[in-house]
Tab-separated table of C-alpha atoms and ligand atoms in Angstrom:
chain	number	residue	atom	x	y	z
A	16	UNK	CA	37.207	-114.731	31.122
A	17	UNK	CA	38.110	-116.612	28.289
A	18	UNK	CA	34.365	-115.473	26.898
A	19	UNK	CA	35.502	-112.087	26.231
A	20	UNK	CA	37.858	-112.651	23.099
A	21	UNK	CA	35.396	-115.190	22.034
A	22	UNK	CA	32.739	-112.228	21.903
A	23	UNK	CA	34.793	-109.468	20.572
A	24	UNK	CA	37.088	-110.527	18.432
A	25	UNK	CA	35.787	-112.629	15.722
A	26	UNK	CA	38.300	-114.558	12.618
A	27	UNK	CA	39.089	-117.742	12.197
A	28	UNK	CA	41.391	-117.547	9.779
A	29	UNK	CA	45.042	-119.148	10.402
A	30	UNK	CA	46.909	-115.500	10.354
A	31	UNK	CA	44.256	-114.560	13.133
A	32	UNK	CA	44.095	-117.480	15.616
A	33	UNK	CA	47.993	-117.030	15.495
A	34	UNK	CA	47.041	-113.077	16.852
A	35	UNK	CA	44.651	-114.805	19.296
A	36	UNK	CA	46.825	-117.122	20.769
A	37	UNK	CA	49.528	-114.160	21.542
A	38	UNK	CA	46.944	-112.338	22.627
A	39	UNK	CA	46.301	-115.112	25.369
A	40	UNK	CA	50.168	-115.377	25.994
A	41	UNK	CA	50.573	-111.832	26.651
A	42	UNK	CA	47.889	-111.442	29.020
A	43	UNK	CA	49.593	-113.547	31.570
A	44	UNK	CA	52.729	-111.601	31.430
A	45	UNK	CA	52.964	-108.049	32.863
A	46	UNK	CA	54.864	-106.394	30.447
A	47	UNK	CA	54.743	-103.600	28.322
A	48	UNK	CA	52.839	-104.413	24.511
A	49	UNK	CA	53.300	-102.642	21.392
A	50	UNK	CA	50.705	-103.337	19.384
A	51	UNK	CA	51.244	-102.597	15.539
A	52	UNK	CA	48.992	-103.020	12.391
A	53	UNK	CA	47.114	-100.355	10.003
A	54	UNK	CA	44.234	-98.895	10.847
A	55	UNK	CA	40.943	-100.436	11.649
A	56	UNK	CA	42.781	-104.003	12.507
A	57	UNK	CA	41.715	-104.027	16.095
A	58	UNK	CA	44.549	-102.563	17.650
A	59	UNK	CA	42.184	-100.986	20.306
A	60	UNK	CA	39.836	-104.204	20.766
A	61	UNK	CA	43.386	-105.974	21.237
A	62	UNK	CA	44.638	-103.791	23.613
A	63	UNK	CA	40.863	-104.292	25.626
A	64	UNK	CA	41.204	-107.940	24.697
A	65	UNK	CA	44.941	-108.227	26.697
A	66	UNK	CA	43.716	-106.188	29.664
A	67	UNK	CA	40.206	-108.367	30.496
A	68	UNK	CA	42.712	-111.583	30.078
A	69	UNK	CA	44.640	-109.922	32.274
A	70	UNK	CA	44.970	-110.692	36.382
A	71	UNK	CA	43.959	-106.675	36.135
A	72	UNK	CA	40.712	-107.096	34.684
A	73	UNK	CA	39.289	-105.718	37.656
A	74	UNK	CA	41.013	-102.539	37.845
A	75	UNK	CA	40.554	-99.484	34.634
A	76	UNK	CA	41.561	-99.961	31.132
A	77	UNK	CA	42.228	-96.077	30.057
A	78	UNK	CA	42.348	-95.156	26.516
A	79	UNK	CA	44.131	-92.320	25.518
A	80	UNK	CA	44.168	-90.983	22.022
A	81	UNK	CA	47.633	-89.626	21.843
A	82	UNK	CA	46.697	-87.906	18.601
A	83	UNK	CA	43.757	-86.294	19.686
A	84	UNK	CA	45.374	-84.395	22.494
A	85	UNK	CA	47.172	-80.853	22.225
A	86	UNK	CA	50.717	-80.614	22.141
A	87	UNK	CA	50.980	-78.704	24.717
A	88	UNK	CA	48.731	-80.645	27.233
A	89	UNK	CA	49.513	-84.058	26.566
A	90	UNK	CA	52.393	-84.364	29.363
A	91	UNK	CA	49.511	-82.828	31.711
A	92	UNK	CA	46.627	-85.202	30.963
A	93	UNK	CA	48.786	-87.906	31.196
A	94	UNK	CA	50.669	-87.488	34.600
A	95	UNK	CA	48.479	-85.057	36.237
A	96	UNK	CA	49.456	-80.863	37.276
A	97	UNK	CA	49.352	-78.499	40.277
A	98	UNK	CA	47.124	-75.600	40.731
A	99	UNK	CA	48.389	-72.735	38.930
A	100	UNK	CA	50.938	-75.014	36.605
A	101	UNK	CA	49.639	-73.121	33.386
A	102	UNK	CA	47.505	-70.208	32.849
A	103	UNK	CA	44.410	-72.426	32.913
A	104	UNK	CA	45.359	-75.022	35.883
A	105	UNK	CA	42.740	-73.530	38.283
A	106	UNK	CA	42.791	-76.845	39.992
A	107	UNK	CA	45.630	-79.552	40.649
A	108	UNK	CA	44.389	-82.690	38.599
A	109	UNK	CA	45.404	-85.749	38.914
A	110	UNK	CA	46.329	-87.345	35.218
A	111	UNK	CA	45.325	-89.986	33.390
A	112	UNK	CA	47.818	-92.693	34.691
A	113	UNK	CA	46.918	-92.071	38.083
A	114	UNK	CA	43.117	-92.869	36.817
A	115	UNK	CA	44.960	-96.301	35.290
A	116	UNK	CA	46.326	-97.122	38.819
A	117	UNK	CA	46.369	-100.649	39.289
A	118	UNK	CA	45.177	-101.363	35.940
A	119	UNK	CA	46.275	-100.741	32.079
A	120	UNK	CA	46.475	-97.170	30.123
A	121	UNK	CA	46.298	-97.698	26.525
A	122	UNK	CA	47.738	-94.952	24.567
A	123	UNK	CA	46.491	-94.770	21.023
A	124	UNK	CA	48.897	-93.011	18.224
A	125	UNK	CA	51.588	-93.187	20.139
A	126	UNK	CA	54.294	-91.978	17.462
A	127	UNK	CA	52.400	-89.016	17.746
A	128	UNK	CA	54.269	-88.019	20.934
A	129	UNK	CA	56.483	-85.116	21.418
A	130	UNK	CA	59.836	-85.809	22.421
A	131	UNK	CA	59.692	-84.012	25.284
A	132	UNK	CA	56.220	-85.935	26.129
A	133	UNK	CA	58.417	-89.137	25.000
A	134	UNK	CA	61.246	-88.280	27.451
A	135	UNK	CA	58.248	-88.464	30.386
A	136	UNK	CA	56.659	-91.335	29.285
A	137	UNK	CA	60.326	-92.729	29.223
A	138	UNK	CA	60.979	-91.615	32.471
A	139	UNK	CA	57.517	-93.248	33.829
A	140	UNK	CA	58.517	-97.060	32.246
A	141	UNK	CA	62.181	-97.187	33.845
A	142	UNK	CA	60.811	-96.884	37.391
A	143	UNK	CA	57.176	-96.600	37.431
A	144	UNK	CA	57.863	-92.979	38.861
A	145	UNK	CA	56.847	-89.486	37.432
A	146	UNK	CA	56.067	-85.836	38.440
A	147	UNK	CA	53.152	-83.688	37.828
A	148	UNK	CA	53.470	-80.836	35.562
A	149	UNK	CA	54.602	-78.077	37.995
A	150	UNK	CA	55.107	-80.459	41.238
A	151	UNK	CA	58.274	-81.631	42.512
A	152	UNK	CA	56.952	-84.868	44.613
A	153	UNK	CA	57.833	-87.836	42.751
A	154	UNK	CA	54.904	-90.215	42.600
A	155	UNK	CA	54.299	-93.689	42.089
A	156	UNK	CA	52.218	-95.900	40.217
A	157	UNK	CA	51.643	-99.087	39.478
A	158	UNK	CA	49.908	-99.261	35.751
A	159	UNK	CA	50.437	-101.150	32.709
A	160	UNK	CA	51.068	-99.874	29.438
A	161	UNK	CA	49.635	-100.882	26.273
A	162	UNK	CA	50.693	-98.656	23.187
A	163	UNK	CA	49.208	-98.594	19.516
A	164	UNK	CA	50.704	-96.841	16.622
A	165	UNK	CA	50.235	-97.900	12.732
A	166	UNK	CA	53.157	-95.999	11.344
A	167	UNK	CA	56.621	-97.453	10.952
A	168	UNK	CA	58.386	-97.128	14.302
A	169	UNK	CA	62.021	-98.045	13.228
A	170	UNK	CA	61.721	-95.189	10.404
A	171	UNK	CA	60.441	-92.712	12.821
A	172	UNK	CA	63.728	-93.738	14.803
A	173	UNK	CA	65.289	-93.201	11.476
A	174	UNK	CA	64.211	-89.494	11.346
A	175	UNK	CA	64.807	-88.918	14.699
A	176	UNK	CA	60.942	-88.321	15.329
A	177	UNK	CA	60.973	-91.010	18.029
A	178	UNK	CA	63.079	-91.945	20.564
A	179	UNK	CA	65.046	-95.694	19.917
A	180	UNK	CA	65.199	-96.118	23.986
A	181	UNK	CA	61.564	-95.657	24.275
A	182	UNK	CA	60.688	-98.390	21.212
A	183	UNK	CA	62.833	-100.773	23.013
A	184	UNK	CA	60.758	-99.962	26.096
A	185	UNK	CA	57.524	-100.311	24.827
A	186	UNK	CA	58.243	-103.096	22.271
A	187	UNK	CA	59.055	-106.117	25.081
A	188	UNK	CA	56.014	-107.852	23.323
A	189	UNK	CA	54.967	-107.062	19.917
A	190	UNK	CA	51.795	-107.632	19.064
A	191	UNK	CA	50.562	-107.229	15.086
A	192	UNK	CA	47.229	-107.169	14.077
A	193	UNK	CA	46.747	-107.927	10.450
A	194	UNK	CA	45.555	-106.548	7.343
A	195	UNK	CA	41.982	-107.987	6.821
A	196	UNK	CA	43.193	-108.116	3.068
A	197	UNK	CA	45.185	-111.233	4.624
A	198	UNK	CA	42.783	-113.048	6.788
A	199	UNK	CA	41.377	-114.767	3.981
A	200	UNK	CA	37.462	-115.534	4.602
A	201	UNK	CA	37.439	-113.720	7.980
A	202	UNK	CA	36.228	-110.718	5.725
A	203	UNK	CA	32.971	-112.962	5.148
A	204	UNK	CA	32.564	-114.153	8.921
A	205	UNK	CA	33.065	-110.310	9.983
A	206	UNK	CA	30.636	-109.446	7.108
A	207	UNK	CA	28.020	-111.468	8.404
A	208	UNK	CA	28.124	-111.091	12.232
A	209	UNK	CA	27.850	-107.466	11.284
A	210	UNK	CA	24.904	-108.218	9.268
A	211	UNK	CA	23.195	-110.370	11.773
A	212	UNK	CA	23.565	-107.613	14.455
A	213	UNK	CA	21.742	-105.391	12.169
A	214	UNK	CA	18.797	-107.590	11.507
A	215	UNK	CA	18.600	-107.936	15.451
A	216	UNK	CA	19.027	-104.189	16.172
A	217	UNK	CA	16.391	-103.110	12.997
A	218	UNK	CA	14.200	-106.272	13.826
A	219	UNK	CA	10.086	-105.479	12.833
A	220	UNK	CA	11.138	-102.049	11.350
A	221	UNK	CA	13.174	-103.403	7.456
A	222	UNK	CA	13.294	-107.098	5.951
A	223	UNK	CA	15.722	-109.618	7.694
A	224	UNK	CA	18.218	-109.153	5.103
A	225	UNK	CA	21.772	-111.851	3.855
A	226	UNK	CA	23.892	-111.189	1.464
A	227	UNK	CA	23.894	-112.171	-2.248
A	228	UNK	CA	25.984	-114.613	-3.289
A	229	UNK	CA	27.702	-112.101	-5.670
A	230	UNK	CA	28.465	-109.550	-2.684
A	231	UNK	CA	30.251	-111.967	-0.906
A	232	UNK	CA	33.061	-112.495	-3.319
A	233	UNK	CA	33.326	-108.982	-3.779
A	234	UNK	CA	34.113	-108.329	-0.376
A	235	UNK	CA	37.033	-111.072	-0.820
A	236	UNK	CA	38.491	-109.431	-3.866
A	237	UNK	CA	38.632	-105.745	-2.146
A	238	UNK	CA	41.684	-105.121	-0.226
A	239	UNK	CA	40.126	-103.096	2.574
A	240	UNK	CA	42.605	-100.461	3.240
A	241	UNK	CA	40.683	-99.033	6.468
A	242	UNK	CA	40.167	-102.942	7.111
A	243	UNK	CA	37.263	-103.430	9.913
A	244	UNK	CA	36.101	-100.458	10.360
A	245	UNK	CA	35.661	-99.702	6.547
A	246	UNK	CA	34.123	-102.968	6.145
A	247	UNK	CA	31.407	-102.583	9.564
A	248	UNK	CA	30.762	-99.094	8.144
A	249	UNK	CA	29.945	-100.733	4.513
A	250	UNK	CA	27.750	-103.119	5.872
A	251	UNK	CA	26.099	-100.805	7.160
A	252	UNK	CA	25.819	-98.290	4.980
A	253	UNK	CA	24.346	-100.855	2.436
A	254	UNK	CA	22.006	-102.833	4.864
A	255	UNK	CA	20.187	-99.122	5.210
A	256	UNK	CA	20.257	-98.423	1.232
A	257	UNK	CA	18.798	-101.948	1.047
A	258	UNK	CA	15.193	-101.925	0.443
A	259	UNK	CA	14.740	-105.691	-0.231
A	260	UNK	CA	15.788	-108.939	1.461
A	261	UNK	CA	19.143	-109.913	-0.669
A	262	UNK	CA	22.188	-107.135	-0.499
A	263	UNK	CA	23.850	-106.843	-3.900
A	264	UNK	CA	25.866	-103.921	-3.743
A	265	UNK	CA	28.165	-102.524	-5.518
A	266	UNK	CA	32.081	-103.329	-4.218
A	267	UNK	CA	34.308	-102.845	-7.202
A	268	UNK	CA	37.218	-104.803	-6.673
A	269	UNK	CA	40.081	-102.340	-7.267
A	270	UNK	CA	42.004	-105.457	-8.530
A	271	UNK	CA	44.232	-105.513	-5.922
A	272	UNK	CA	45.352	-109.428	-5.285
A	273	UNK	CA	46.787	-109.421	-0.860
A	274	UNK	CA	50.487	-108.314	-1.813
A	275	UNK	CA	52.764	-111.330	-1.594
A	276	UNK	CA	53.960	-111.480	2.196
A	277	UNK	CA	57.407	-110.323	1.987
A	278	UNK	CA	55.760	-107.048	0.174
A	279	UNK	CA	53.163	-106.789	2.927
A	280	UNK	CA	56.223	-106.278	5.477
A	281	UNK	CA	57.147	-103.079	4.108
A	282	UNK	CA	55.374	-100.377	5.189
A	283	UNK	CA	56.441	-98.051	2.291
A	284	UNK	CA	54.749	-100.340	-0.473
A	285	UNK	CA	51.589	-100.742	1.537
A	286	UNK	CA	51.416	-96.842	1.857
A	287	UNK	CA	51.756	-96.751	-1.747
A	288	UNK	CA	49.424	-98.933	-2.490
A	289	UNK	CA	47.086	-97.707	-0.213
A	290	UNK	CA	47.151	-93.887	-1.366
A	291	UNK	CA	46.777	-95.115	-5.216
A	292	UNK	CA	43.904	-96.994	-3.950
A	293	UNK	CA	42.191	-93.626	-2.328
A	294	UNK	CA	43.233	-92.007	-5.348
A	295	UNK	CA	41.915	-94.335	-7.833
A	296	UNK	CA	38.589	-94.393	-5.613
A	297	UNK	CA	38.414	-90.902	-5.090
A	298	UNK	CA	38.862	-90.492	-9.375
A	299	UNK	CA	36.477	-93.280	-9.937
A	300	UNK	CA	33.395	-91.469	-7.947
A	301	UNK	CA	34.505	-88.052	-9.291
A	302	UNK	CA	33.941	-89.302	-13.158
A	303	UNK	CA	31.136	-91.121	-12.472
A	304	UNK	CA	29.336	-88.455	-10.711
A	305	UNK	CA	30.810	-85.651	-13.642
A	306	UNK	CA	29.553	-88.379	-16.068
A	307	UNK	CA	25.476	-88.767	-14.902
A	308	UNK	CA	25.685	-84.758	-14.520
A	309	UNK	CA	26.363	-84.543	-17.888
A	310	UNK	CA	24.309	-87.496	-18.659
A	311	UNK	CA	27.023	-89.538	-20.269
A	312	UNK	CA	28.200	-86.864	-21.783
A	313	UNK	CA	31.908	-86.626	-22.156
A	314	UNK	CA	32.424	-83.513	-23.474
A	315	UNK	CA	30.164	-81.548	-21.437
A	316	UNK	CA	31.168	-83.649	-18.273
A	317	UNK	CA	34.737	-82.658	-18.841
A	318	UNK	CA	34.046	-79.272	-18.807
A	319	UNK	CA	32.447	-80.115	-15.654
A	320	UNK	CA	35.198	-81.366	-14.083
A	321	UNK	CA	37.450	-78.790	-15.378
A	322	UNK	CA	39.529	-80.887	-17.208
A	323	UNK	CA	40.159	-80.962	-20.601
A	324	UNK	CA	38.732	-83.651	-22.945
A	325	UNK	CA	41.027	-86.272	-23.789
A	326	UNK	CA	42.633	-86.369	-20.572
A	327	UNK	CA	38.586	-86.760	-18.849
A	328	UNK	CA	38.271	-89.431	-21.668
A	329	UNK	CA	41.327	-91.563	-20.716
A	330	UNK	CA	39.876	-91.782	-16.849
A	331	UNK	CA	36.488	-92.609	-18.329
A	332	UNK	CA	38.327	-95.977	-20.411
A	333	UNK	CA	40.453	-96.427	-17.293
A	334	UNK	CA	37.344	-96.691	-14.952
A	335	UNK	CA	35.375	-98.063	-17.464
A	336	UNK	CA	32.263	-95.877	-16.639
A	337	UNK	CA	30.165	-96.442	-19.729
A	338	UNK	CA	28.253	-93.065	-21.063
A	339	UNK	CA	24.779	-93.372	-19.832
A	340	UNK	CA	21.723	-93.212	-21.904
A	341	UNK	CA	18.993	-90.142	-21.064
A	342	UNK	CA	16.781	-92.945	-20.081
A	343	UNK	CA	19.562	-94.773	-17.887
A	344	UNK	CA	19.461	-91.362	-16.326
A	345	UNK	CA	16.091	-90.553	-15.773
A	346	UNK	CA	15.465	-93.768	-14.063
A	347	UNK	CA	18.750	-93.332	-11.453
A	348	UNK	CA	17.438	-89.850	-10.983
A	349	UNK	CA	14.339	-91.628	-9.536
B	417	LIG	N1	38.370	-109.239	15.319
B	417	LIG	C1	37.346	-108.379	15.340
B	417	LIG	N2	36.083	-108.836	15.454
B	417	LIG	C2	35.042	-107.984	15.444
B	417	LIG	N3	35.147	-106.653	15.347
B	417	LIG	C3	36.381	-106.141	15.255
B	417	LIG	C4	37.537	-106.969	15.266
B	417	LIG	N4	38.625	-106.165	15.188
B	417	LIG	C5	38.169	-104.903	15.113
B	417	LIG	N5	36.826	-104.869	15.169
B	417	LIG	C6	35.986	-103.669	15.084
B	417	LIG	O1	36.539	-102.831	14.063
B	417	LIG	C7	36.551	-101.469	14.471
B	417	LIG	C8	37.979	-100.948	14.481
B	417	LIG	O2	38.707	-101.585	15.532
B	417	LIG	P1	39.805	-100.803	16.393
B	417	LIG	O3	40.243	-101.696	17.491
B	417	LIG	O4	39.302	-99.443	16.771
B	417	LIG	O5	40.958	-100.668	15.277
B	417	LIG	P2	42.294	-99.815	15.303
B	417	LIG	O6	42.513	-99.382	16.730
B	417	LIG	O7	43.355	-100.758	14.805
B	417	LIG	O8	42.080	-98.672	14.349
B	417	LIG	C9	35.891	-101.414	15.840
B	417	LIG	O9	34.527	-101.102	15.671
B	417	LIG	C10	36.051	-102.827	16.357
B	417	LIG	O10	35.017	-103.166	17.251
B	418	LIG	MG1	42.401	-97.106	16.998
């Protein structure tokens, strides 16, 4: 069993063989798991990663997407209804922790509850008993619960958004999965396993391609705010755009050092930094691309962008994108 972390989830940095190691504790104990960190961290391969370790392997891992489901049919899904419960129950159904029986439901987003959905789920991790939407018979079940969220709990306590008795439920063991900003070379290990599976899955039909020398400190100097999956989906991206056998591509750092650790505890200062970063990205690509339609020039691109001149000209020195040359543009055009 031990083979499954050892497949899926790769790092070797310190911060992450700490995560591995709980992950191994946690697995023996049948308990509840929160599992925190932003998104693309791994919550989900985490959760997986608990449950195969688990002496429930055998039996269903169920994700639910918390998020994803309608407001007003989330209490449904999850324990089940009668016929005739709603205008649309033409049939009982049985629910989605009755699917989990015996094994673990993973519910995804989990701050996205409504309080009356949190009151169930509540309900359903005292005893292990709940009702389904329109019955009366109390059921039983015997399922674990892993739960995921990657906003700030204790504030949504705060705010009265989410329940304090149900965080103490859920929270026995917390799990948190970190920023790949902080995993120091893991970002190049990750990088390159996701690489390698590409020049296995594209083998005979592109170059075997690696990564230029260049790239790969680039990839350490960009904080990664959608972490994994931003970085898989880059590697991607790039090993397709690549026609030859060394990937250069362009990463600008956005000059982010990792924040200092007690900084990276505050959730507040990592959304901040996280929005400028999407904003300064997002401002970047929208000069650059105003810029080459005017073909570097500022005036015209400006006008372009709808902005007026000086203020276009202070995000073309802040991003530093050069005006281009006619023949700079032909040949991009090509
Ligand atoms: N340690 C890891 N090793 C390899 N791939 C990983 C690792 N952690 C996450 N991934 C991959 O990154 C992507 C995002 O992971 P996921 O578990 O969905 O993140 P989250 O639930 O935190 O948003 C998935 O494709 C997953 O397979
Ligand atoms: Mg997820």
């Amino acid at each position: 069993m031990g083979d499954v972390l050892e497949l899926n989830l790769l790092g070797s940095s310190a911060q992450f063989a700490h995560v591995l190691a709980q992950i191994r504790r946690i697995a023996k104990f049948d308990v509840t798991v929160l599992i925190g960190g932003e998104t693309g961290t791994g919550k989900e391969l985490g959760a997986r990663a608990v449950h195969y370790l688990s002496a429930r392997a055998e039996q269903p891992f169920i994700p639910v997407n918390c998020g994803a489901l309608a407001e007003s049919l989330v209490e449904s899904e999850l324990f089940g209804h009668e016929r005739g419960a709603f205008t649309d129950a033409k049939n009982a159904s049985s629910g989605l922790i009755s699917q989990a029986e015996g094994g673990t439901l993973f519910l995804d987003e989990v701050d996205t509850l409504s309080l009356k959905a949190q009151a169930a789920l509540l309900r359903f991790l005292q005893d292990g008993t709940y009702r389904r939407v329109g019955g009366t018979q109390v059921r039983q079940t015997d399922v674990r619960l892993i739960a995921a969220s990657n906003a700030n709990l204790e504030d949504l306590v705060k705010s009265r958004q989410f329940r304090r008795d149900l965080l103490y439920r859920l929270k026995v063991m917390p799990l948190v999965m970190p920023p790949l900003r902080e995993r120091g070379n893991d970002v190049i290990e990750l990088a390159q396993a996701f690489l390698d599976r590409l020049n296995r899955d594209y083998h005979g039909q592109t170059p075997v391609k690696r990564l230029h020398l260049d790239l790969l400190n680039a990839l350490r100097r960009y904080s990664w705010p959608g972490n994994i999956r931003e970085l898989e989906h880059f590697i991607q991206r790039e090993y397709l755009m690549c026609d030859g056998e060394v990937m250069r591509a362009d990463l600008q750092p956005d000059g982010e050092v990792p924040p200092p650790a007690a900084e990276s505890c505050n959730a507040n200062a990592v959304f901040k930094q996280a929005k400028a970063r999407v904003i300064a990205d997002f401002e970047r690509s929208y000069v650059k691309s105003a810029m080459a339609r005017a073909r570097g020039n500022i005036s015209r691109a400006a006008r372009i962008a709808g902005q007026d001149r000086s203020a276009f000209s202070r995000l073309v020195h802040k991003y530093r994108v050069a005006p281009q040359t006619e023949q700079e543009q032909d040949s991009a055009d090509c």
